[in-house]
Amino acid sequence: MIDQVRGKKKRFGPGLAVALDVTTLSEAEEIVTRLPADEVIFKVGKQLFVAQGPETVAMILRHGGRCLLDLKFFDIPHTVEKAVGEATRLGVWGMTLHALGGGEMLAAARRAADAMAGEMGRKPPVLFAVTIPTSMDAATLKEIGITTPLEVSVLHLADLALKAGADGIVASPLEAAVLRKALGNDFLIMTPGIRLAPQPGDDQKRIATPLEAVSAGADLLVMGRSILGTDDPAATAREVLTQLGAPRS
């Protein structure tokens, strides 16, 4: 899986994060108890966290799972610093922030995570910086006034985030190989937009299969509907882990 040592990022894996894209705590708990909690990471996004709050994280921890809090913090540095500190207090394994927040915001997040983790006597959470969301493509960027080529924007934001103290980058699997080539191996790459097969009405535009993403250099693959929409999500998750050759606990 993926681990972290203070001052040095260690690449393990590839690993699998399952998106808990549901609204109720009972739905989320059913998923957590059906999947191999010691082998996957559970991603909690805005939908579930807004509906159920910190109890979601507590529930995952009770079942021996790890929580990736995917709230994509993006605000003034002071606000993000306080939010990251509280998220660290909850005991999350990792969390996401927007690289577009800038170096000062990202550095404030790093300080808060390290300080709170030290106070709590635990390892700091893994901080992943979002570059360009996988729902966006060149046309979408142009619509909001960003004319820099998408690949250039992703690389610039990734470099900024890593220099500010982020442990990893959230990027499309289509950009993972570019990031590895340009920035090396001393950081983690988390890739959303992973699909076992194309899905009708997909809202992700830059997608790939698990093996394609790993071949490009990804460490942590985020999957939701491709696993939860099957008849046996646990079997599907284990099949993906087997395909990837992920270490078994």
PDB file of C-alpha atoms in Angstrom:
ATOM      1  CA  MET A   1       0.000   0.000   0.000  1.00  0.00           C
ATOM      2  CA  ILE A   2       1.130   3.562   0.535  1.00  0.00           C
ATOM      3  CA  ASP A   3       3.050   4.780   3.551  1.00  0.00           C
ATOM      4  CA  GLN A   4       4.712   8.004   4.527  1.00  0.00           C
ATOM      5  CA  VAL A   5       7.820   8.783   6.549  1.00  0.00           C
ATOM      6  CA  ARG A   6       8.366  12.345   7.737  1.00  0.00           C
ATOM      7  CA  GLY A   7      10.618  14.158   5.306  1.00  0.00           C
ATOM      8  CA  LYS A   8      10.571  11.387   2.719  1.00  0.00           C
ATOM      9  CA  LYS A   9       7.738  10.067   0.598  1.00  0.00           C
ATOM     10  CA  LYS A  10       7.850   6.351  -0.028  1.00  0.00           C
ATOM     11  CA  ARG A  11       6.060   4.845  -3.011  1.00  0.00           C
ATOM     12  CA  PHE A  12       4.243   1.602  -2.456  1.00  0.00           C
ATOM     13  CA  GLY A  13       1.329   0.065  -4.204  1.00  0.00           C
ATOM     14  CA  PRO A  14      -0.463   0.468  -6.429  1.00  0.00           C
ATOM     15  CA  GLY A  15      -3.379   1.029  -4.099  1.00  0.00           C
ATOM     16  CA  LEU A  16      -7.119   1.410  -4.427  1.00  0.00           C
ATOM     17  CA  ALA A  17      -9.377   4.099  -2.974  1.00  0.00           C
ATOM     18  CA  VAL A  18     -13.121   3.487  -3.128  1.00  0.00           C
ATOM     19  CA  ALA A  19     -15.306   6.576  -3.348  1.00  0.00           C
ATOM     20  CA  LEU A  20     -18.191   6.511  -0.870  1.00  0.00           C
ATOM     21  CA  ASP A  21     -20.482   8.530  -3.115  1.00  0.00           C
ATOM     22  CA  VAL A  22     -23.605   8.034  -1.005  1.00  0.00           C
ATOM     23  CA  THR A  23     -25.618  10.240   1.343  1.00  0.00           C
ATOM     24  CA  THR A  24     -26.509   8.245   4.434  1.00  0.00           C
ATOM     25  CA  LEU A  25     -24.246   6.791   7.077  1.00  0.00           C
ATOM     26  CA  SER A  26     -25.972   3.429   6.798  1.00  0.00           C
ATOM     27  CA  GLU A  27     -25.221   3.253   3.067  1.00  0.00           C
ATOM     28  CA  ALA A  28     -21.600   4.164   3.700  1.00  0.00           C
ATOM     29  CA  GLU A  29     -21.248   1.638   6.514  1.00  0.00           C
ATOM     30  CA  GLU A  30     -22.700  -1.119   4.366  1.00  0.00           C
ATOM     31  CA  ILE A  31     -20.004  -0.458   1.760  1.00  0.00           C
ATOM     32  CA  VAL A  32     -17.225  -0.264   4.347  1.00  0.00           C
ATOM     33  CA  THR A  33     -18.233  -3.565   5.935  1.00  0.00           C
ATOM     34  CA  ARG A  34     -18.529  -5.328   2.564  1.00  0.00           C
ATOM     35  CA  LEU A  35     -15.131  -4.280   1.238  1.00  0.00           C
ATOM     36  CA  PRO A  36     -11.705  -5.407   2.506  1.00  0.00           C
ATOM     37  CA  ALA A  37     -11.057  -2.501   4.890  1.00  0.00           C
ATOM     38  CA  ASP A  38      -7.434  -3.487   5.390  1.00  0.00           C
ATOM     39  CA  GLU A  39      -6.736  -3.371   1.661  1.00  0.00           C
ATOM     40  CA  VAL A  40      -8.563  -0.308   0.359  1.00  0.00           C
ATOM     41  CA  ILE A  41      -8.845   3.321   1.396  1.00  0.00           C
ATOM     42  CA  PHE A  42     -12.304   4.874   1.705  1.00  0.00           C
ATOM     43  CA  LYS A  43     -12.702   8.254   0.042  1.00  0.00           C
ATOM     44  CA  VAL A  44     -15.227  10.575   1.658  1.00  0.00           C
ATOM     45  CA  GLY A  45     -16.271  13.492  -0.516  1.00  0.00           C
ATOM     46  CA  LYS A  46     -18.451  16.543  -0.075  1.00  0.00           C
ATOM     47  CA  GLN A  47     -21.767  14.723  -0.535  1.00  0.00           C
ATOM     48  CA  LEU A  48     -21.310  12.310   2.360  1.00  0.00           C
ATOM     49  CA  PHE A  49     -19.368  14.654   4.638  1.00  0.00           C
ATOM     50  CA  VAL A  50     -21.891  17.486   4.317  1.00  0.00           C
ATOM     51  CA  ALA A  51     -24.726  15.052   5.003  1.00  0.00           C
ATOM     52  CA  GLN A  52     -23.164  13.136   7.897  1.00  0.00           C
ATOM     53  CA  GLY A  53     -20.152  15.111   9.099  1.00  0.00           C
ATOM     54  CA  PRO A  54     -17.206  13.806  11.155  1.00  0.00           C
ATOM     55  CA  GLU A  55     -19.169  10.730  12.229  1.00  0.00           C
ATOM     56  CA  THR A  56     -18.393   9.365   8.766  1.00  0.00           C
ATOM     57  CA  VAL A  57     -14.683   9.355   9.547  1.00  0.00           C
ATOM     58  CA  ALA A  58     -15.295   7.843  12.981  1.00  0.00           C
ATOM     59  CA  MET A  59     -17.355   5.037  11.451  1.00  0.00           C
ATOM     60  CA  ILE A  60     -14.600   4.138   8.989  1.00  0.00           C
ATOM     61  CA  LEU A  61     -12.004   4.096  11.750  1.00  0.00           C
ATOM     62  CA  ARG A  62     -14.220   1.890  13.931  1.00  0.00           C
ATOM     63  CA  HIS A  63     -14.196  -0.712  11.179  1.00  0.00           C
ATOM     64  CA  GLY A  64     -10.419  -0.591  10.888  1.00  0.00           C
ATOM     65  CA  GLY A  65     -10.449   1.411   7.670  1.00  0.00           C
ATOM     66  CA  ARG A  66      -8.516   4.417   6.438  1.00  0.00           C
ATOM     67  CA  CYS A  67     -10.255   7.608   5.375  1.00  0.00           C
ATOM     68  CA  LEU A  68      -9.227   9.913   2.566  1.00  0.00           C
ATOM     69  CA  LEU A  69     -11.115  13.156   3.183  1.00  0.00           C
ATOM     70  CA  ASP A  70     -11.721  14.562  -0.273  1.00  0.00           C
ATOM     71  CA  LEU A  71     -13.000  18.076   0.459  1.00  0.00           C
ATOM     72  CA  LYS A  72     -10.494  19.831  -1.808  1.00  0.00           C
ATOM     73  CA  PHE A  73      -9.775  22.683   0.595  1.00  0.00           C
ATOM     74  CA  PHE A  74      -9.448  25.996  -1.268  1.00  0.00           C
ATOM     75  CA  ASP A  75      -9.596  29.230   0.728  1.00  0.00           C
ATOM     76  CA  ILE A  76      -7.382  31.830   2.334  1.00  0.00           C
ATOM     77  CA  PRO A  77      -4.327  30.265   4.041  1.00  0.00           C
ATOM     78  CA  HIS A  78      -5.559  30.864   7.606  1.00  0.00           C
ATOM     79  CA  THR A  79      -8.915  29.194   6.964  1.00  0.00           C
ATOM     80  CA  VAL A  80      -7.340  26.191   5.268  1.00  0.00           C
ATOM     81  CA  GLU A  81      -4.758  25.887   8.034  1.00  0.00           C
ATOM     82  CA  LYS A  82      -7.503  25.620  10.659  1.00  0.00           C
ATOM     83  CA  ALA A  83      -9.575  23.199   8.578  1.00  0.00           C
ATOM     84  CA  VAL A  84      -6.609  20.916   7.899  1.00  0.00           C
ATOM     85  CA  GLY A  85      -5.736  20.902  11.582  1.00  0.00           C
ATOM     86  CA  GLU A  86      -9.244  19.770  12.499  1.00  0.00           C
ATOM     87  CA  ALA A  87      -9.285  17.140   9.753  1.00  0.00           C
ATOM     88  CA  THR A  88      -6.007  15.808  11.121  1.00  0.00           C
ATOM     89  CA  ARG A  89      -7.539  15.686  14.588  1.00  0.00           C
ATOM     90  CA  LEU A  90     -10.272  13.402  13.205  1.00  0.00           C
ATOM     91  CA  GLY A  91      -7.626  10.827  12.318  1.00  0.00           C
ATOM     92  CA  VAL A  92      -7.932  10.834   8.532  1.00  0.00           C
ATOM     93  CA  TRP A  93      -5.301   8.964   6.529  1.00  0.00           C
ATOM     94  CA  GLY A  94      -5.146  11.734   3.952  1.00  0.00           C
ATOM     95  CA  MET A  95      -6.934  14.729   2.483  1.00  0.00           C
ATOM     96  CA  THR A  96      -7.106  16.832  -0.668  1.00  0.00           C
ATOM     97  CA  LEU A  97      -6.469  20.516  -1.367  1.00  0.00           C
ATOM     98  CA  HIS A  98      -6.554  22.637  -4.504  1.00  0.00           C
ATOM     99  CA  ALA A  99      -3.126  23.547  -5.834  1.00  0.00           C
ATOM    100  CA  LEU A 100      -4.808  26.624  -7.318  1.00  0.00           C
ATOM    101  CA  GLY A 101      -4.917  27.934  -3.739  1.00  0.00           C
ATOM    102  CA  GLY A 102      -1.243  28.776  -4.117  1.00  0.00           C
ATOM    103  CA  GLY A 103       1.987  28.020  -2.323  1.00  0.00           C
ATOM    104  CA  GLU A 104       1.167  29.974   0.830  1.00  0.00           C
ATOM    105  CA  MET A 105      -2.094  28.110   1.324  1.00  0.00           C
ATOM    106  CA  LEU A 106      -0.475  24.733   0.711  1.00  0.00           C
ATOM    107  CA  ALA A 107       2.398  25.489   3.085  1.00  0.00           C
ATOM    108  CA  ALA A 108      -0.108  26.512   5.775  1.00  0.00           C
ATOM    109  CA  ALA A 109      -1.872  23.181   5.312  1.00  0.00           C
ATOM    110  CA  ARG A 110       1.403  21.304   5.698  1.00  0.00           C
ATOM    111  CA  ARG A 111       2.232  23.138   8.917  1.00  0.00           C
ATOM    112  CA  ALA A 112      -1.201  22.460  10.361  1.00  0.00           C
ATOM    113  CA  ALA A 113      -1.151  18.763   9.496  1.00  0.00           C
ATOM    114  CA  ASP A 114       2.299  18.244  10.983  1.00  0.00           C
ATOM    115  CA  ALA A 115       1.565  20.260  14.119  1.00  0.00           C
ATOM    116  CA  MET A 116      -1.725  18.531  14.916  1.00  0.00           C
ATOM    117  CA  ALA A 117      -0.300  15.086  14.150  1.00  0.00           C
ATOM    118  CA  GLY A 118       2.579  15.788  16.512  1.00  0.00           C
ATOM    119  CA  GLU A 119       0.156  16.905  19.192  1.00  0.00           C
ATOM    120  CA  MET A 120      -1.924  13.748  18.719  1.00  0.00           C
ATOM    121  CA  GLY A 121       1.097  11.450  18.593  1.00  0.00           C
ATOM    122  CA  ARG A 122       0.385  10.045  15.151  1.00  0.00           C
ATOM    123  CA  LYS A 123       1.804  10.223  11.637  1.00  0.00           C
ATOM    124  CA  PRO A 124       0.761  13.281   9.617  1.00  0.00           C
ATOM    125  CA  PRO A 125      -1.962  12.708   7.028  1.00  0.00           C
ATOM    126  CA  VAL A 126      -0.985  12.479   3.393  1.00  0.00           C
ATOM    127  CA  LEU A 127      -1.720  15.763   1.610  1.00  0.00           C
ATOM    128  CA  PHE A 128      -2.771  15.451  -2.022  1.00  0.00           C
ATOM    129  CA  ALA A 129      -2.956  18.581  -4.158  1.00  0.00           C
ATOM    130  CA  VAL A 130      -5.537  18.705  -6.946  1.00  0.00           C
ATOM    131  CA  THR A 131      -4.210  20.121 -10.204  1.00  0.00           C
ATOM    132  CA  ILE A 132      -6.965  20.243 -12.832  1.00  0.00           C
ATOM    133  CA  PRO A 133     -10.125  18.200 -12.037  1.00  0.00           C
ATOM    134  CA  THR A 134     -10.655  15.265 -14.376  1.00  0.00           C
ATOM    135  CA  SER A 135     -14.090  16.621 -15.316  1.00  0.00           C
ATOM    136  CA  MET A 136     -12.306  19.478 -17.116  1.00  0.00           C
ATOM    137  CA  ASP A 137     -10.654  19.462 -20.517  1.00  0.00           C
ATOM    138  CA  ALA A 138      -9.012  22.122 -22.693  1.00  0.00           C
ATOM    139  CA  ALA A 139     -12.378  23.510 -23.796  1.00  0.00           C
ATOM    140  CA  THR A 140     -13.544  23.858 -20.183  1.00  0.00           C
ATOM    141  CA  LEU A 141     -10.349  25.653 -19.198  1.00  0.00           C
ATOM    142  CA  LYS A 142     -10.729  28.038 -22.116  1.00  0.00           C
ATOM    143  CA  GLU A 143     -14.285  28.761 -20.980  1.00  0.00           C
ATOM    144  CA  ILE A 144     -12.980  30.094 -17.645  1.00  0.00           C
ATOM    145  CA  GLY A 145     -10.140  32.049 -19.190  1.00  0.00           C
ATOM    146  CA  ILE A 146      -7.223  29.613 -18.850  1.00  0.00           C
ATOM    147  CA  THR A 147      -5.535  29.365 -22.225  1.00  0.00           C
ATOM    148  CA  THR A 148      -2.348  27.617 -21.126  1.00  0.00           C
ATOM    149  CA  PRO A 149      -2.253  24.054 -22.510  1.00  0.00           C
ATOM    150  CA  LEU A 150      -3.815  21.643 -20.028  1.00  0.00           C
ATOM    151  CA  GLU A 151      -0.666  19.546 -19.663  1.00  0.00           C
ATOM    152  CA  VAL A 152       1.419  22.636 -18.920  1.00  0.00           C
ATOM    153  CA  SER A 153      -1.074  23.811 -16.294  1.00  0.00           C
ATOM    154  CA  VAL A 154      -1.064  20.413 -14.572  1.00  0.00           C
ATOM    155  CA  LEU A 155       2.734  20.291 -14.474  1.00  0.00           C
ATOM    156  CA  HIS A 156       3.042  23.840 -13.143  1.00  0.00           C
ATOM    157  CA  LEU A 157       0.495  23.258 -10.375  1.00  0.00           C
ATOM    158  CA  ALA A 158       2.061  19.934  -9.413  1.00  0.00           C
ATOM    159  CA  ASP A 159       5.523  21.454  -9.123  1.00  0.00           C
ATOM    160  CA  LEU A 160       4.145  24.333  -7.034  1.00  0.00           C
ATOM    161  CA  ALA A 161       2.333  21.965  -4.675  1.00  0.00           C
ATOM    162  CA  LEU A 162       5.273  19.647  -4.096  1.00  0.00           C
ATOM    163  CA  LYS A 163       7.590  22.558  -3.345  1.00  0.00           C
ATOM    164  CA  ALA A 164       5.039  23.808  -0.793  1.00  0.00           C
ATOM    165  CA  GLY A 165       5.005  20.493   1.075  1.00  0.00           C
ATOM    166  CA  ALA A 166       2.314  18.347  -0.531  1.00  0.00           C
ATOM    167  CA  ASP A 167       2.970  14.600  -0.461  1.00  0.00           C
ATOM    168  CA  GLY A 168       1.175  13.821  -3.657  1.00  0.00           C
ATOM    169  CA  ILE A 169      -0.730  15.084  -6.647  1.00  0.00           C
ATOM    170  CA  VAL A 170      -4.250  14.389  -7.865  1.00  0.00           C
ATOM    171  CA  ALA A 171      -4.149  14.267 -11.638  1.00  0.00           C
ATOM    172  CA  SER A 172      -5.750  12.524 -14.561  1.00  0.00           C
ATOM    173  CA  PRO A 173      -4.160   9.183 -15.471  1.00  0.00           C
ATOM    174  CA  LEU A 174      -3.448  10.780 -18.827  1.00  0.00           C
ATOM    175  CA  GLU A 175      -1.024  13.200 -17.137  1.00  0.00           C
ATOM    176  CA  ALA A 176       0.585  10.743 -14.711  1.00  0.00           C
ATOM    177  CA  ALA A 177       3.373   9.748 -17.095  1.00  0.00           C
ATOM    178  CA  VAL A 178       4.198  13.395 -17.794  1.00  0.00           C
ATOM    179  CA  LEU A 179       4.390  14.134 -14.064  1.00  0.00           C
ATOM    180  CA  ARG A 180       6.658  11.170 -13.411  1.00  0.00           C
ATOM    181  CA  LYS A 181       8.999  12.098 -16.236  1.00  0.00           C
ATOM    182  CA  ALA A 182       9.201  15.760 -15.239  1.00  0.00           C
ATOM    183  CA  LEU A 183       9.130  15.571 -11.432  1.00  0.00           C
ATOM    184  CA  GLY A 184      10.583  12.164 -10.566  1.00  0.00           C
ATOM    185  CA  ASN A 185       9.425   9.459  -8.192  1.00  0.00           C
ATOM    186  CA  ASP A 186       9.606  11.059  -4.741  1.00  0.00           C
ATOM    187  CA  PHE A 187       5.883  11.811  -4.540  1.00  0.00           C
ATOM    188  CA  LEU A 188       2.546  10.058  -4.863  1.00  0.00           C
ATOM    189  CA  ILE A 189       0.090  10.313  -7.730  1.00  0.00           C
ATOM    190  CA  MET A 190      -3.604   9.728  -7.086  1.00  0.00           C
ATOM    191  CA  THR A 191      -5.747   9.299 -10.163  1.00  0.00           C
ATOM    192  CA  PRO A 192      -9.538   9.684 -10.321  1.00  0.00           C
ATOM    193  CA  GLY A 193     -11.372   8.804 -13.490  1.00  0.00           C
ATOM    194  CA  ILE A 194     -10.496   5.096 -13.318  1.00  0.00           C
ATOM    195  CA  ARG A 195     -12.976   2.844 -15.080  1.00  0.00           C
ATOM    196  CA  LEU A 196     -13.115  -0.888 -15.727  1.00  0.00           C
ATOM    197  CA  ALA A 197     -15.122  -0.026 -18.842  1.00  0.00           C
ATOM    198  CA  PRO A 198     -16.725   3.092 -20.369  1.00  0.00           C
ATOM    199  CA  GLN A 199     -19.919   4.133 -18.573  1.00  0.00           C
ATOM    200  CA  PRO A 200     -23.003   5.865 -20.032  1.00  0.00           C
ATOM    201  CA  GLY A 201     -23.327   9.522 -19.054  1.00  0.00           C
ATOM    202  CA  ASP A 202     -19.810   9.665 -17.604  1.00  0.00           C
ATOM    203  CA  ASP A 203     -18.956  13.100 -16.141  1.00  0.00           C
ATOM    204  CA  GLN A 204     -15.212  12.427 -16.217  1.00  0.00           C
ATOM    205  CA  LYS A 205     -13.471  13.406 -19.437  1.00  0.00           C
ATOM    206  CA  ARG A 206      -9.894  12.213 -18.854  1.00  0.00           C
ATOM    207  CA  ILE A 207     -10.260   8.570 -17.849  1.00  0.00           C
ATOM    208  CA  ALA A 208      -8.283   5.311 -18.024  1.00  0.00           C
ATOM    209  CA  THR A 209      -8.394   1.680 -16.926  1.00  0.00           C
ATOM    210  CA  PRO A 210      -6.556   0.596 -13.755  1.00  0.00           C
ATOM    211  CA  LEU A 211      -3.663  -0.981 -15.620  1.00  0.00           C
ATOM    212  CA  GLU A 212      -3.300   2.033 -17.905  1.00  0.00           C
ATOM    213  CA  ALA A 213      -3.090   4.354 -14.902  1.00  0.00           C
ATOM    214  CA  VAL A 214      -0.512   2.246 -13.081  1.00  0.00           C
ATOM    215  CA  SER A 215       1.571   1.864 -16.224  1.00  0.00           C
ATOM    216  CA  ALA A 216       1.612   5.659 -16.446  1.00  0.00           C
ATOM    217  CA  GLY A 217       2.979   5.962 -12.902  1.00  0.00           C
ATOM    218  CA  ALA A 218      -0.081   6.268 -10.665  1.00  0.00           C
ATOM    219  CA  ASP A 219       0.112   5.072  -7.046  1.00  0.00           C
ATOM    220  CA  LEU A 220      -3.463   5.359  -5.796  1.00  0.00           C
ATOM    221  CA  LEU A 221      -6.446   4.706  -8.051  1.00  0.00           C
ATOM    222  CA  VAL A 222      -9.845   6.166  -7.197  1.00  0.00           C
ATOM    223  CA  MET A 223     -12.836   4.105  -8.252  1.00  0.00           C
ATOM    224  CA  GLY A 224     -16.486   4.461  -7.363  1.00  0.00           C
ATOM    225  CA  ARG A 225     -19.242   3.441  -9.723  1.00  0.00           C
ATOM    226  CA  SER A 226     -17.090   0.808 -11.449  1.00  0.00           C
ATOM    227  CA  ILE A 227     -16.933  -1.077  -8.146  1.00  0.00           C
ATOM    228  CA  LEU A 228     -20.064  -0.090  -6.242  1.00  0.00           C
ATOM    229  CA  GLY A 229     -22.301  -0.528  -9.277  1.00  0.00           C
ATOM    230  CA  THR A 230     -21.480  -4.222  -9.617  1.00  0.00           C
ATOM    231  CA  ASP A 231     -23.409  -7.134  -8.130  1.00  0.00           C
ATOM    232  CA  ASP A 232     -20.514  -7.950  -5.798  1.00  0.00           C
ATOM    233  CA  PRO A 233     -18.444  -4.841  -4.961  1.00  0.00           C
ATOM    234  CA  ALA A 234     -16.101  -6.761  -2.647  1.00  0.00           C
ATOM    235  CA  ALA A 235     -15.254  -9.287  -5.343  1.00  0.00           C
ATOM    236  CA  THR A 236     -14.743  -6.509  -7.883  1.00  0.00           C
ATOM    237  CA  ALA A 237     -12.434  -4.620  -5.527  1.00  0.00           C
ATOM    238  CA  ARG A 238     -10.376  -7.742  -4.893  1.00  0.00           C
ATOM    239  CA  GLU A 239     -10.250  -8.429  -8.627  1.00  0.00           C
ATOM    240  CA  VAL A 240      -8.847  -4.946  -9.237  1.00  0.00           C
ATOM    241  CA  LEU A 241      -6.277  -5.391  -6.449  1.00  0.00           C
ATOM    242  CA  THR A 242      -5.273  -8.746  -7.889  1.00  0.00           C
ATOM    243  CA  GLN A 243      -4.884  -7.258 -11.358  1.00  0.00           C
ATOM    244  CA  LEU A 244      -2.661  -4.559  -9.949  1.00  0.00           C
ATOM    245  CA  GLY A 245      -0.610  -6.983  -7.890  1.00  0.00           C
ATOM    246  CA  ALA A 246      -1.274  -4.932  -4.763  1.00  0.00           C
ATOM    247  CA  PRO A 247       0.274  -6.364  -1.582  1.00  0.00           C
ATOM    248  CA  ARG A 248      -2.144  -8.306   0.575  1.00  0.00           C
ATOM    249  CA  SER A 249      -2.423  -7.710   4.321  1.00  0.00           C
TER     250      SER A 249
END
